[in-house]
CSV table of C-alpha atoms and ligand atoms in Angstrom, one decimal:
chain,number,residue,atom,x,y,z
A,1,MET,CA,-58.1,26.1,120.3
A,2,LYS,CA,-60.4,22.1,120.9
A,3,VAL,CA,-62.9,21.2,118.3
A,4,ASN,CA,-63.9,18.3,119.4
A,5,PHE,CA,-66.7,18.1,121.9
A,6,GLU,CA,-66.3,14.3,123.6
A,7,THR,CA,-69.5,13.1,125.1
A,8,ALA,CA,-71.7,10.6,126.0
A,9,LEU,CA,-73.7,10.5,122.8
A,10,GLY,CA,-70.8,10.8,120.3
A,11,SER,CA,-68.3,13.4,119.1
A,12,TYR,CA,-69.1,16.3,117.2
A,13,ARG,CA,-66.9,19.1,115.5
A,14,ILE,CA,-68.0,22.5,117.3
A,15,GLN,CA,-67.1,26.0,116.7
A,16,ARG,CA,-67.6,29.6,117.7
A,17,PHE,CA,-68.8,31.7,115.7
A,18,PRO,CA,-68.4,34.0,114.3
A,19,LEU,CA,-65.4,32.1,112.3
A,20,ARG,CA,-62.1,33.2,113.8
A,21,ALA,CA,-58.3,31.5,111.6
A,22,GLN,CA,-57.0,31.4,115.7
A,23,GLN,CA,-59.7,30.5,117.9
A,24,PRO,CA,-58.5,31.5,121.6
A,25,LEU,CA,-62.2,30.1,122.9
A,26,GLN,CA,-63.9,26.8,123.2
A,27,ALA,CA,-67.7,26.4,121.6
A,28,TRP,CA,-69.6,24.4,124.6
A,29,ASP,CA,-69.1,24.7,128.0
A,30,ALA,CA,-68.7,21.8,131.1
A,31,ALA,CA,-72.4,22.4,131.3
A,32,ASP,CA,-73.3,21.1,128.2
A,33,GLU,CA,-71.4,17.8,128.7
A,34,LEU,CA,-72.6,17.8,131.9
A,35,LEU,CA,-76.4,18.0,130.2
A,36,LEU,CA,-75.9,15.0,127.7
A,37,ASN,CA,-73.9,12.6,129.8
A,38,THR,CA,-76.9,13.6,132.6
A,39,LEU,CA,-80.0,12.4,130.0
A,40,VAL,CA,-77.4,9.9,128.7
A,41,ALA,CA,-77.2,8.2,132.0
A,42,GLU,CA,-80.5,8.9,133.5
A,43,TYR,CA,-83.0,9.2,131.6
A,44,SER,CA,-81.9,8.1,127.3
A,45,GLU,CA,-85.8,6.6,127.3
A,46,ARG,CA,-86.8,9.9,126.6
A,47,LEU,CA,-84.1,10.1,123.5
A,48,LYS,CA,-85.6,6.9,121.8
A,49,SER,CA,-88.2,8.0,120.6
A,50,THR,CA,-87.5,10.8,117.8
A,51,GLU,CA,-90.9,11.7,117.8
A,52,SER,CA,-90.8,13.3,121.2
A,53,ARG,CA,-90.3,17.0,121.1
A,54,VAL,CA,-87.6,19.1,122.2
A,55,LEU,CA,-86.4,22.4,123.0
A,56,LEU,CA,-83.1,23.9,123.7
A,57,VAL,CA,-83.0,27.2,125.4
A,58,ASN,CA,-79.9,29.3,124.7
A,59,ASP,CA,-77.7,26.6,123.1
A,60,GLN,CA,-74.9,29.2,122.5
A,61,PHE,CA,-73.0,27.5,119.1
A,62,GLY,CA,-75.3,24.8,119.1
A,63,ALA,CA,-73.3,22.2,120.8
A,64,LEU,CA,-76.9,20.6,122.2
A,65,ALA,CA,-78.5,21.0,118.7
A,66,THR,CA,-76.2,19.0,117.4
A,67,ALA,CA,-75.8,15.9,119.7
A,68,LEU,CA,-79.5,15.9,119.5
A,69,ARG,CA,-80.4,16.6,115.9
A,70,ALA,CA,-82.0,13.4,115.9
A,71,GLN,CA,-84.5,14.9,117.7
A,72,ARG,CA,-84.7,17.5,114.9
A,73,PRO,CA,-85.1,20.3,118.4
A,74,ASP,CA,-86.4,23.5,118.4
A,75,CYS,CA,-83.6,26.0,119.5
A,76,TRP,CA,-85.1,29.3,121.4
A,77,SER,CA,-82.5,31.8,121.5
A,78,ASP,CA,-81.9,35.8,121.3
A,79,SER,CA,-78.9,35.1,119.4
A,80,THR,CA,-79.2,35.3,115.2
A,81,MET,CA,-75.6,34.7,115.6
A,82,SER,CA,-76.1,31.2,117.8
A,83,HIS,CA,-78.8,30.3,115.1
A,84,ALA,CA,-76.2,30.6,112.8
A,85,ALA,CA,-73.3,28.9,114.5
A,86,THR,CA,-75.6,25.8,115.0
A,87,GLU,CA,-76.8,25.4,111.2
A,88,PHE,CA,-72.9,26.2,109.9
A,89,ASN,CA,-72.2,23.4,113.2
A,90,LEU,CA,-74.8,21.4,112.2
A,91,HIS,CA,-74.0,20.7,108.6
A,92,GLU,CA,-70.3,20.0,109.5
A,93,ASN,CA,-71.5,17.1,111.6
A,94,VAL,CA,-73.9,15.2,109.0
A,95,ASP,CA,-73.1,14.2,105.8
A,96,SER,CA,-75.1,15.1,102.8
A,97,VAL,CA,-77.0,11.7,102.6
A,98,ASP,CA,-78.2,12.1,106.1
A,99,ALA,CA,-79.7,15.2,105.8
A,100,GLY,CA,-82.8,14.4,105.4
A,101,LYS,CA,-82.6,12.5,109.0
A,102,TYR,CA,-81.5,15.9,110.9
A,103,GLY,CA,-82.2,19.2,111.5
A,104,PHE,CA,-83.4,21.7,113.6
A,105,THR,CA,-86.4,24.6,113.9
A,106,ALA,CA,-84.5,28.5,114.5
A,107,ILE,CA,-87.3,30.5,117.1
A,108,SER,CA,-86.5,34.0,118.2
A,109,SER,CA,-86.8,35.0,122.2
A,110,VAL,CA,-89.6,37.2,120.8
A,111,SER,CA,-92.2,34.5,118.8
A,112,ASP,CA,-93.8,32.4,121.1
A,113,LEU,CA,-93.4,28.7,121.5
A,114,ASN,CA,-96.2,26.1,119.6
A,115,GLY,CA,-97.8,23.1,121.7
A,116,TYR,CA,-95.7,21.1,124.6
A,117,TYR,CA,-92.3,19.6,124.7
A,118,ASP,CA,-91.4,16.5,126.4
A,119,LEU,CA,-87.6,17.5,127.1
A,120,VAL,CA,-86.4,21.0,127.6
A,121,LEU,CA,-82.5,21.7,128.4
A,122,ILE,CA,-82.0,25.4,129.2
A,123,LYS,CA,-78.7,26.9,128.9
A,124,VAL,CA,-78.8,29.5,131.8
A,125,PRO,CA,-78.5,32.8,130.6
A,126,LYS,CA,-76.6,35.3,132.6
A,127,THR,CA,-79.2,38.3,132.7
A,128,LEU,CA,-81.5,36.5,135.1
A,129,ALA,CA,-84.3,38.7,133.2
A,130,LEU,CA,-84.1,36.9,130.5
A,131,LEU,CA,-84.1,33.3,132.3
A,132,GLU,CA,-87.7,34.7,134.0
A,133,GLN,CA,-89.1,35.8,130.6
A,134,GLN,CA,-88.5,32.9,128.9
A,135,LEU,CA,-90.3,30.8,132.3
A,136,THR,CA,-93.2,32.8,131.9
A,137,MET,CA,-93.2,32.1,128.2
A,138,LEU,CA,-92.5,28.4,128.8
A,139,SER,CA,-95.3,27.8,131.5
A,140,GLY,CA,-97.8,27.0,128.6
A,141,HIS,CA,-96.0,24.3,126.8
A,142,ILE,CA,-94.7,21.9,129.6
A,143,THR,CA,-97.2,19.5,130.8
A,144,GLU,CA,-95.8,17.5,134.4
A,145,SER,CA,-94.2,14.4,132.3
A,146,THR,CA,-92.0,17.2,130.6
A,147,LEU,CA,-88.8,16.7,131.8
A,148,VAL,CA,-86.6,20.7,132.5
A,149,ILE,CA,-83.2,20.4,132.8
A,150,ALA,CA,-81.1,23.6,133.2
A,151,GLY,CA,-77.6,23.6,133.0
A,152,GLY,CA,-74.5,26.5,133.8
A,153,MET,CA,-71.3,27.5,135.3
A,154,THR,CA,-72.1,27.6,139.4
A,155,LYS,CA,-70.5,31.4,139.0
A,156,HIS,CA,-74.4,31.8,137.5
A,157,ILE,CA,-76.4,30.2,138.9
A,158,HIS,CA,-77.3,31.8,142.0
A,159,ASN,CA,-80.2,31.7,144.8
A,160,SER,CA,-82.2,33.9,142.8
A,161,THR,CA,-81.8,31.2,139.5
A,162,VAL,CA,-83.3,28.8,141.7
A,163,GLY,CA,-85.9,30.3,143.0
A,164,LEU,CA,-87.1,31.6,139.1
A,165,PHE,CA,-87.3,27.7,138.7
A,166,GLU,CA,-89.3,27.1,142.0
A,167,THR,CA,-91.8,30.2,141.1
A,168,LEU,CA,-92.0,29.6,137.4
A,169,VAL,CA,-91.8,25.7,137.0
A,170,GLY,CA,-92.2,23.4,140.1
A,171,PRO,CA,-91.0,22.3,142.5
A,172,THR,CA,-87.0,22.2,142.1
A,173,ARG,CA,-83.6,20.3,143.3
A,174,THR,CA,-79.6,21.5,141.8
A,175,SER,CA,-77.1,18.3,141.3
A,176,ARG,CA,-73.4,18.7,142.4
A,177,ALA,CA,-71.1,20.7,141.2
A,178,THR,CA,-69.2,18.8,138.0
A,179,LYS,CA,-66.2,21.0,136.3
A,180,LYS,CA,-67.4,24.2,137.7
A,181,ALA,CA,-70.7,23.2,136.1
A,182,ARG,CA,-74.1,22.6,137.9
A,183,LEU,CA,-77.5,21.5,136.6
A,184,ILE,CA,-80.7,22.5,138.6
A,185,PHE,CA,-83.9,19.9,137.9
A,186,SER,CA,-87.8,21.1,138.0
A,187,GLU,CA,-90.8,19.2,138.1
A,188,PRO,CA,-93.3,21.2,136.2
A,189,LYS,CA,-95.9,22.0,138.4
A,190,LEU,CA,-99.4,23.4,136.7
A,191,ASN,CA,-101.2,26.3,137.6
A,192,ASP,CA,-104.6,25.9,137.7
A,193,ALA,CA,-104.8,29.5,137.9
A,194,ASP,CA,-105.3,30.6,133.4
A,195,SER,CA,-102.1,30.8,133.1
A,196,PRO,CA,-100.9,34.5,132.1
A,197,ALA,CA,-100.8,35.6,128.3
A,198,PRO,CA,-97.2,35.6,126.6
A,199,HIS,CA,-95.9,38.6,127.0
A,200,LEU,CA,-92.3,40.0,126.3
A,201,ILE,CA,-91.2,41.9,129.5
A,202,GLU,CA,-90.4,45.7,129.1
A,203,SER,CA,-87.7,47.9,131.2
A,204,ARG,CA,-88.3,51.3,130.6
A,205,TYR,CA,-86.3,54.6,131.3
A,206,GLN,CA,-86.7,58.4,130.5
A,207,CYS,CA,-84.4,59.8,127.5
A,208,GLU,CA,-83.9,63.2,128.1
A,209,PRO,CA,-81.5,63.9,125.3
A,210,LEU,CA,-84.7,62.4,122.7
A,211,HIS,CA,-87.3,64.1,124.8
A,212,ALA,CA,-88.9,60.6,125.1
A,213,GLU,CA,-89.6,57.6,127.1
A,214,LEU,CA,-87.4,54.3,125.5
A,215,ILE,CA,-88.4,50.4,126.1
A,216,SER,CA,-86.0,48.2,126.0
A,217,TYR,CA,-86.7,43.6,126.5
A,218,ALA,CA,-85.1,41.1,128.4
A,219,ASN,CA,-82.1,40.9,127.2
A,220,GLY,CA,-81.5,44.4,126.1
A,221,PHE,CA,-78.5,46.5,126.9
A,222,SER,CA,-78.4,48.9,129.9
A,223,ARG,CA,-82.2,47.7,129.7
A,224,GLU,CA,-82.8,50.9,133.1
A,225,ARG,CA,-80.9,53.5,131.9
A,226,LEU,CA,-78.9,55.7,129.6
A,227,ASP,CA,-75.8,53.6,129.0
A,228,ILE,CA,-73.0,56.5,129.9
A,229,GLY,CA,-71.2,55.4,126.6
A,230,ALA,CA,-74.0,56.3,124.3
A,231,ARG,CA,-75.0,59.7,126.5
A,232,ALA,CA,-71.5,60.2,125.0
A,233,MET,CA,-72.2,59.7,121.3
A,234,LEU,CA,-75.4,61.5,121.9
A,235,GLN,CA,-73.5,64.6,123.5
A,236,ALA,CA,-71.2,64.4,119.8
A,237,LEU,CA,-74.3,64.7,117.9
A,238,ASP,CA,-74.9,67.9,119.2
A,239,LYS,CA,-71.3,69.4,119.2
A,240,TYR,CA,-70.5,67.8,115.8
A,241,PRO,CA,-71.7,68.9,112.6
A,242,ILE,CA,-73.6,65.4,111.1
A,243,PRO,CA,-72.8,63.8,107.8
A,244,MET,CA,-76.1,65.0,105.3
A,245,GLY,CA,-76.1,61.3,103.3
A,246,ASN,CA,-79.4,59.7,103.3
A,247,ASN,CA,-78.6,56.6,104.2
A,248,ILE,CA,-77.4,55.7,107.9
A,249,ALA,CA,-77.4,52.4,110.5
A,250,ASP,CA,-77.4,51.9,114.0
A,251,PHE,CA,-75.0,49.2,114.0
A,252,GLY,CA,-75.3,47.4,117.3
A,253,CYS,CA,-78.8,49.0,118.1
A,254,GLY,CA,-79.8,48.1,121.0
A,255,ASN,CA,-82.7,49.6,121.6
A,256,GLY,CA,-82.1,52.3,119.1
A,257,VAL,CA,-80.9,55.2,121.2
A,258,LEU,CA,-78.5,56.0,118.9
A,259,GLY,CA,-79.9,55.5,115.7
A,260,LEU,CA,-83.5,57.7,116.7
A,261,TYR,CA,-81.1,60.5,118.2
A,262,ALA,CA,-79.3,60.7,115.0
A,263,LEU,CA,-82.4,60.0,113.1
A,264,GLN,CA,-83.7,63.4,114.3
A,265,LYS,CA,-80.9,65.9,114.8
A,266,ARG,CA,-80.8,64.8,110.3
A,267,LEU,CA,-84.6,65.7,110.0
A,268,SER,CA,-84.2,68.5,111.5
A,269,GLN,CA,-81.8,69.7,108.5
A,270,PRO,CA,-83.1,71.3,106.3
A,271,ALA,CA,-82.0,69.3,103.3
A,272,ALA,CA,-83.9,66.9,105.2
A,273,ARG,CA,-87.1,68.6,104.7
A,274,VAL,CA,-86.8,69.3,101.0
A,275,ALA,CA,-85.6,65.9,99.9
A,276,SER,CA,-87.8,64.1,97.4
A,277,ALA,CA,-90.0,60.8,98.3
A,278,SER,CA,-87.1,59.1,96.3
A,279,ALA,CA,-84.3,60.4,98.4
A,280,ALA,CA,-86.1,60.4,101.5
A,281,VAL,CA,-83.7,59.8,104.6
A,282,SER,CA,-83.0,56.0,105.4
A,283,ILE,CA,-82.5,54.4,108.2
A,284,SER,CA,-81.4,50.7,109.7
A,285,PHE,CA,-81.3,49.3,112.4
A,286,ILE,CA,-79.3,46.0,113.3
A,287,ASP,CA,-78.8,43.8,116.2
A,288,GLU,CA,-77.9,40.5,116.4
A,289,SER,CA,-80.5,40.4,118.9
A,290,TYR,CA,-83.6,39.4,118.1
A,291,MET,CA,-84.8,41.2,121.5
A,292,ALA,CA,-82.8,44.6,120.4
A,293,ILE,CA,-84.1,44.6,117.3
A,294,ALA,CA,-87.9,43.9,118.3
A,295,ALA,CA,-87.1,47.2,121.1
A,296,ALA,CA,-86.1,49.7,118.5
A,297,GLN,CA,-89.0,48.9,116.3
A,298,LYS,CA,-91.7,49.7,119.4
A,299,ASN,CA,-88.9,52.6,120.3
A,300,PHE,CA,-89.5,53.9,116.7
A,301,GLU,CA,-93.2,54.0,115.9
A,302,ARG,CA,-93.4,55.4,119.5
A,303,LEU,CA,-91.4,57.8,118.2
A,304,HIS,CA,-92.8,58.1,114.6
A,305,GLY,CA,-95.8,56.5,114.6
A,306,GLY,CA,-97.1,53.3,112.6
A,307,LEU,CA,-95.3,52.0,109.6
A,308,SER,CA,-96.2,50.3,106.0
A,309,VAL,CA,-94.6,47.2,105.7
A,310,GLU,CA,-92.5,47.2,102.3
A,311,SER,CA,-90.7,43.8,102.6
A,312,GLU,CA,-90.2,41.4,104.9
A,313,ILE,CA,-87.3,38.5,104.5
A,314,LEU,CA,-87.1,35.4,106.8
A,315,GLN,CA,-84.3,33.8,105.6
A,316,PRO,CA,-80.8,34.8,106.1
A,317,ASP,CA,-78.3,36.3,103.7
A,318,SER,CA,-74.8,36.8,105.2
A,319,SER,CA,-71.4,35.2,103.4
A,320,GLN,CA,-71.3,32.4,106.9
A,321,GLN,CA,-74.7,31.5,105.6
A,322,ALA,CA,-74.7,31.4,102.1
A,323,ALA,CA,-71.4,28.9,102.7
A,324,ASN,CA,-74.4,26.6,103.8
A,325,ASP,CA,-77.0,26.4,100.5
A,326,GLU,CA,-76.9,23.1,100.4
A,327,PHE,CA,-77.9,22.9,104.1
A,328,ASP,CA,-81.0,24.6,104.2
A,329,SER,CA,-83.4,21.7,104.0
A,330,VAL,CA,-82.4,20.5,107.9
A,331,ALA,CA,-82.9,24.2,109.1
A,332,GLU,CA,-85.9,26.0,109.5
A,333,ILE,CA,-86.7,29.6,110.5
A,334,ASP,CA,-89.8,30.2,112.5
A,335,ASP,CA,-92.5,32.7,111.0
A,336,GLY,CA,-91.2,35.0,114.2
A,337,ALA,CA,-87.9,35.4,113.4
A,338,LYS,CA,-87.9,37.2,111.0
A,339,LEU,CA,-83.9,38.9,110.1
A,340,GLU,CA,-84.9,41.5,108.0
A,341,TYR,CA,-88.2,44.1,108.2
A,342,GLU,CA,-88.0,47.1,106.1
A,343,ALA,CA,-91.2,49.6,105.9
A,344,LYS,CA,-92.1,53.4,105.4
A,345,ALA,CA,-92.8,56.0,108.3
A,346,GLU,CA,-94.5,59.0,107.4
A,347,HIS,CA,-92.9,61.9,108.8
A,348,SER,CA,-94.3,65.1,107.7
A,349,GLY,CA,-96.8,66.1,104.5
A,350,ASP,CA,-96.0,63.3,102.5
A,351,GLN,CA,-92.0,62.9,103.5
A,352,TYR,CA,-91.7,59.3,104.5
A,353,ILE,CA,-88.2,57.9,106.7
A,354,ASN,CA,-87.6,54.4,105.0
A,355,VAL,CA,-86.3,52.3,108.2
A,356,ALA,CA,-85.1,48.4,108.1
A,357,PHE,CA,-85.0,46.4,111.3
A,358,VAL,CA,-82.2,43.7,110.8
A,359,ALA,CA,-81.7,40.8,113.4
A,360,GLN,CA,-78.2,39.8,112.2
A,361,GLU,CA,-74.5,39.5,113.0
A,362,GLY,CA,-72.2,41.9,111.6
A,363,ILE,CA,-73.6,44.5,108.8
A,364,ALA,CA,-73.6,43.2,105.2
A,365,ALA,CA,-71.8,45.4,102.5
A,366,LYS,CA,-74.3,45.2,99.6
A,367,LYS,CA,-73.8,46.7,97.0
A,368,HIS,CA,-77.2,48.3,96.0
A,369,LYS,CA,-77.2,50.1,99.6
A,370,ARG,CA,-74.1,51.7,100.9
A,371,TYR,CA,-74.3,53.6,103.7
A,372,ASP,CA,-73.2,57.5,104.3
A,373,TRP,CA,-73.0,57.0,108.0
A,374,ILE,CA,-73.1,54.5,110.3
A,375,LEU,CA,-73.0,54.8,114.1
A,376,CYS,CA,-71.9,52.2,116.8
A,377,ASN,CA,-71.3,51.5,120.2
A,378,PRO,CA,-69.4,48.5,120.6
A,379,PRO,CA,-69.3,45.8,123.1
A,380,PHE,CA,-66.0,44.7,124.4
A,381,HIS,CA,-66.8,41.9,126.8
A,382,ILE,CA,-67.3,38.3,125.4
A,383,GLY,CA,-68.9,36.7,128.4
A,384,ASN,CA,-66.9,38.2,131.8
A,385,THR,CA,-63.4,38.7,129.6
A,386,THR,CA,-62.4,41.4,128.1
A,387,ASP,CA,-62.7,40.8,124.0
A,388,THR,CA,-62.0,43.8,120.9
A,389,SER,CA,-62.4,41.0,118.9
A,390,VAL,CA,-66.2,41.8,117.8
A,391,ALA,CA,-65.4,45.1,118.0
A,392,LYS,CA,-62.9,45.4,115.5
A,393,ARG,CA,-64.8,42.8,113.4
A,394,MET,CA,-67.9,45.6,113.5
A,395,PHE,CA,-65.4,48.7,112.2
A,396,GLN,CA,-64.3,46.4,109.2
A,397,GLN,CA,-67.8,45.4,108.0
A,398,SER,CA,-68.8,49.0,108.9
A,399,PHE,CA,-65.3,50.0,106.4
A,400,GLN,CA,-66.9,47.6,103.2
A,401,ALA,CA,-70.6,49.1,103.9
A,402,LEU,CA,-69.6,52.6,103.8
A,403,GLN,CA,-70.1,54.7,101.1
A,404,ARG,CA,-67.0,56.5,99.5
A,405,ASN,CA,-67.1,59.6,101.7
A,406,GLY,CA,-69.0,57.7,104.4
A,407,GLN,CA,-68.7,58.0,108.3
A,408,LEU,CA,-68.4,55.8,110.8
A,409,TRP,CA,-69.2,57.2,113.9
A,410,VAL,CA,-67.6,55.2,116.8
A,411,VAL,CA,-68.0,55.5,121.1
A,412,ALA,CA,-65.5,53.5,123.4
A,413,ASN,CA,-63.9,53.4,126.0
A,414,ARG,CA,-60.2,55.7,126.3
A,415,HIS,CA,-58.4,52.5,127.9
A,416,LEU,CA,-59.3,50.9,124.1
A,417,ASP,CA,-57.5,50.4,121.2
A,418,TYR,CA,-59.9,51.7,119.0
A,419,PRO,CA,-58.4,54.5,118.0
A,420,ASP,CA,-55.1,52.9,116.3
A,421,THR,CA,-57.3,49.9,115.1
A,422,ILE,CA,-60.0,52.7,113.1
A,423,GLN,CA,-56.4,54.8,111.8
A,424,SER,CA,-55.6,51.1,109.9
A,425,LEU,CA,-58.4,50.6,108.3
A,426,PHE,CA,-59.8,54.1,107.6
A,427,LYS,CA,-56.4,55.7,107.5
A,428,ASN,CA,-57.5,58.8,109.1
A,429,HIS,CA,-59.5,59.4,112.4
A,430,GLN,CA,-60.3,62.4,114.3
A,431,ILE,CA,-61.7,62.0,118.3
A,432,ILE,CA,-64.8,64.2,117.8
A,433,PHE,CA,-66.0,63.9,121.4
A,434,SER,CA,-64.4,63.0,124.6
A,435,ASN,CA,-64.6,63.2,128.3
A,436,THR,CA,-63.1,60.9,131.2
A,437,LYS,CA,-64.4,57.8,130.7
A,438,PHE,CA,-64.9,57.8,126.7
A,439,VAL,CA,-63.9,59.7,123.5
A,440,VAL,CA,-66.2,59.7,119.9
A,441,ILE,CA,-63.9,58.1,117.0
A,442,LEU,CA,-65.2,60.2,113.6
A,443,ALA,CA,-63.4,58.0,110.3
A,444,VAL,CA,-64.0,58.7,106.9
A,445,LYS,CA,-64.0,56.3,103.9
A,446,LYS,CA,-61.7,58.1,101.9
B,1,SAM,N1,-76.5,50.9,120.9
B,1,SAM,C1,-77.3,50.6,121.8
B,1,SAM,C2,-76.3,51.4,122.8
B,1,SAM,O1,-75.4,52.1,122.6
B,1,SAM,O2,-77.1,51.5,124.0
B,1,SAM,C3,-76.7,49.3,122.4
B,1,SAM,C4,-74.8,49.0,122.4
B,1,SAM,S1,-74.3,47.7,123.0
B,1,SAM,C5,-72.6,48.1,124.1
B,1,SAM,C6,-73.8,46.4,121.6
B,1,SAM,C7,-75.1,46.2,120.8
B,1,SAM,O3,-74.1,45.7,120.2
B,1,SAM,C8,-75.8,45.1,121.5
B,1,SAM,O4,-76.8,44.9,121.6
B,1,SAM,C9,-75.5,43.6,121.1
B,1,SAM,O5,-76.2,42.5,121.1
B,1,SAM,C10,-75.0,44.1,119.9
B,1,SAM,N2,-73.9,43.2,119.1
B,1,SAM,C11,-72.9,42.5,119.5
B,1,SAM,N3,-72.0,42.4,118.3
B,1,SAM,C12,-73.3,41.8,117.1
B,1,SAM,C13,-72.4,42.0,116.1
B,1,SAM,N4,-71.7,40.9,115.6
B,1,SAM,N5,-73.0,42.2,114.7
B,1,SAM,C14,-74.5,42.9,115.5
B,1,SAM,N6,-74.8,43.3,116.6
B,1,SAM,C15,-73.7,43.4,117.4
């Protein structure tokens, strides 16, 4: 696959994350090219000063940030993977002698922005709710002289998309399509009324099996109702004996529904009640989306009460990022982008639940913390195409992260070949639940 991103600003080597030997997909699209080429052709004065404040929104693998690296842009995204890819790609395109001149700041989608921007480039996300969330929060950080340009593939730009810019930014026009991409130009019109306090828009549904209402944020998976795959996993949890180890992970947790239900089951077992403090049940909620982790945390607190924080980690800890050590100086992470957060919640009497919320692509195989039980409802799309490579990578990582005799439970569409993939990794598997659409696969690490 092509890795040279040719633009009017220069040519850059940009790769997708996770890195793969045979990557079929490119790490940028025609909208990235159109955004940069239009900037150079029509607004080059905006790029003259390195003092001007630049915000990039939803820059998927850092193609825009790499091209605009001299402006040290703020990169605001819901994806920890996008931030990691931006760091990697910037590194790939900067000589170590020049490293001090360039950089970016990773800002998570759940963090507010600071101050005012001169230039804002937005990649239109597929989810309208995420765009609404971002434009609402952005409105307090632009002035009438801010240049706001959004870019996207025409199939993702609808009247409703343009309508959001009209309502939340100001008068808006669109460009002609070039290579199936289009730009949206929006002139900020400041509202005299006090702008509403920035907040995260919540969706809610009643999750009957949990007997609780769950919330999700704008980019959350299945925000309005319990996903039918997740429901199949909850049914498997009702029917099949659960493992009794203490260390549980909800991998790709979304709003945390699988982990919360598994925890409820685990805590109702007699062994959980007699556990000593040091053998308390631990659960990790892991997702590459900051909004997923924020929702899982909020749902956990709603079900289990307040948390007392044990530790917070802002720096990445994955092998991919470890390879970028020398590059630390050019990637800053804002305080809101907590990558790992460990806490305790009171369970009953002097019993505690240890809980970790980890915003990270993949599950790390840590020597001191291997899991007894990993639950996973993996994604099987990249964009609009079926792609099982992410799920397969999640199974490989789960195998590494499990204890001996630890169990992986996966819910999947029946038509996917996951039982075979899991069999070849674990050398065993069984189907513990099935309905017309889904199977739940259990594999044990021997
Ligand atoms: N567990 C939730 C449920 O059952 O409703 C969400 C399942 S959703 C199908 C898959 C989730 O995996 C999404 O929240 C997505 O952000 C997350 N995800 C995708 N790739 C991931 C990766 N490589 N590492 C961690 N999380 C990932």
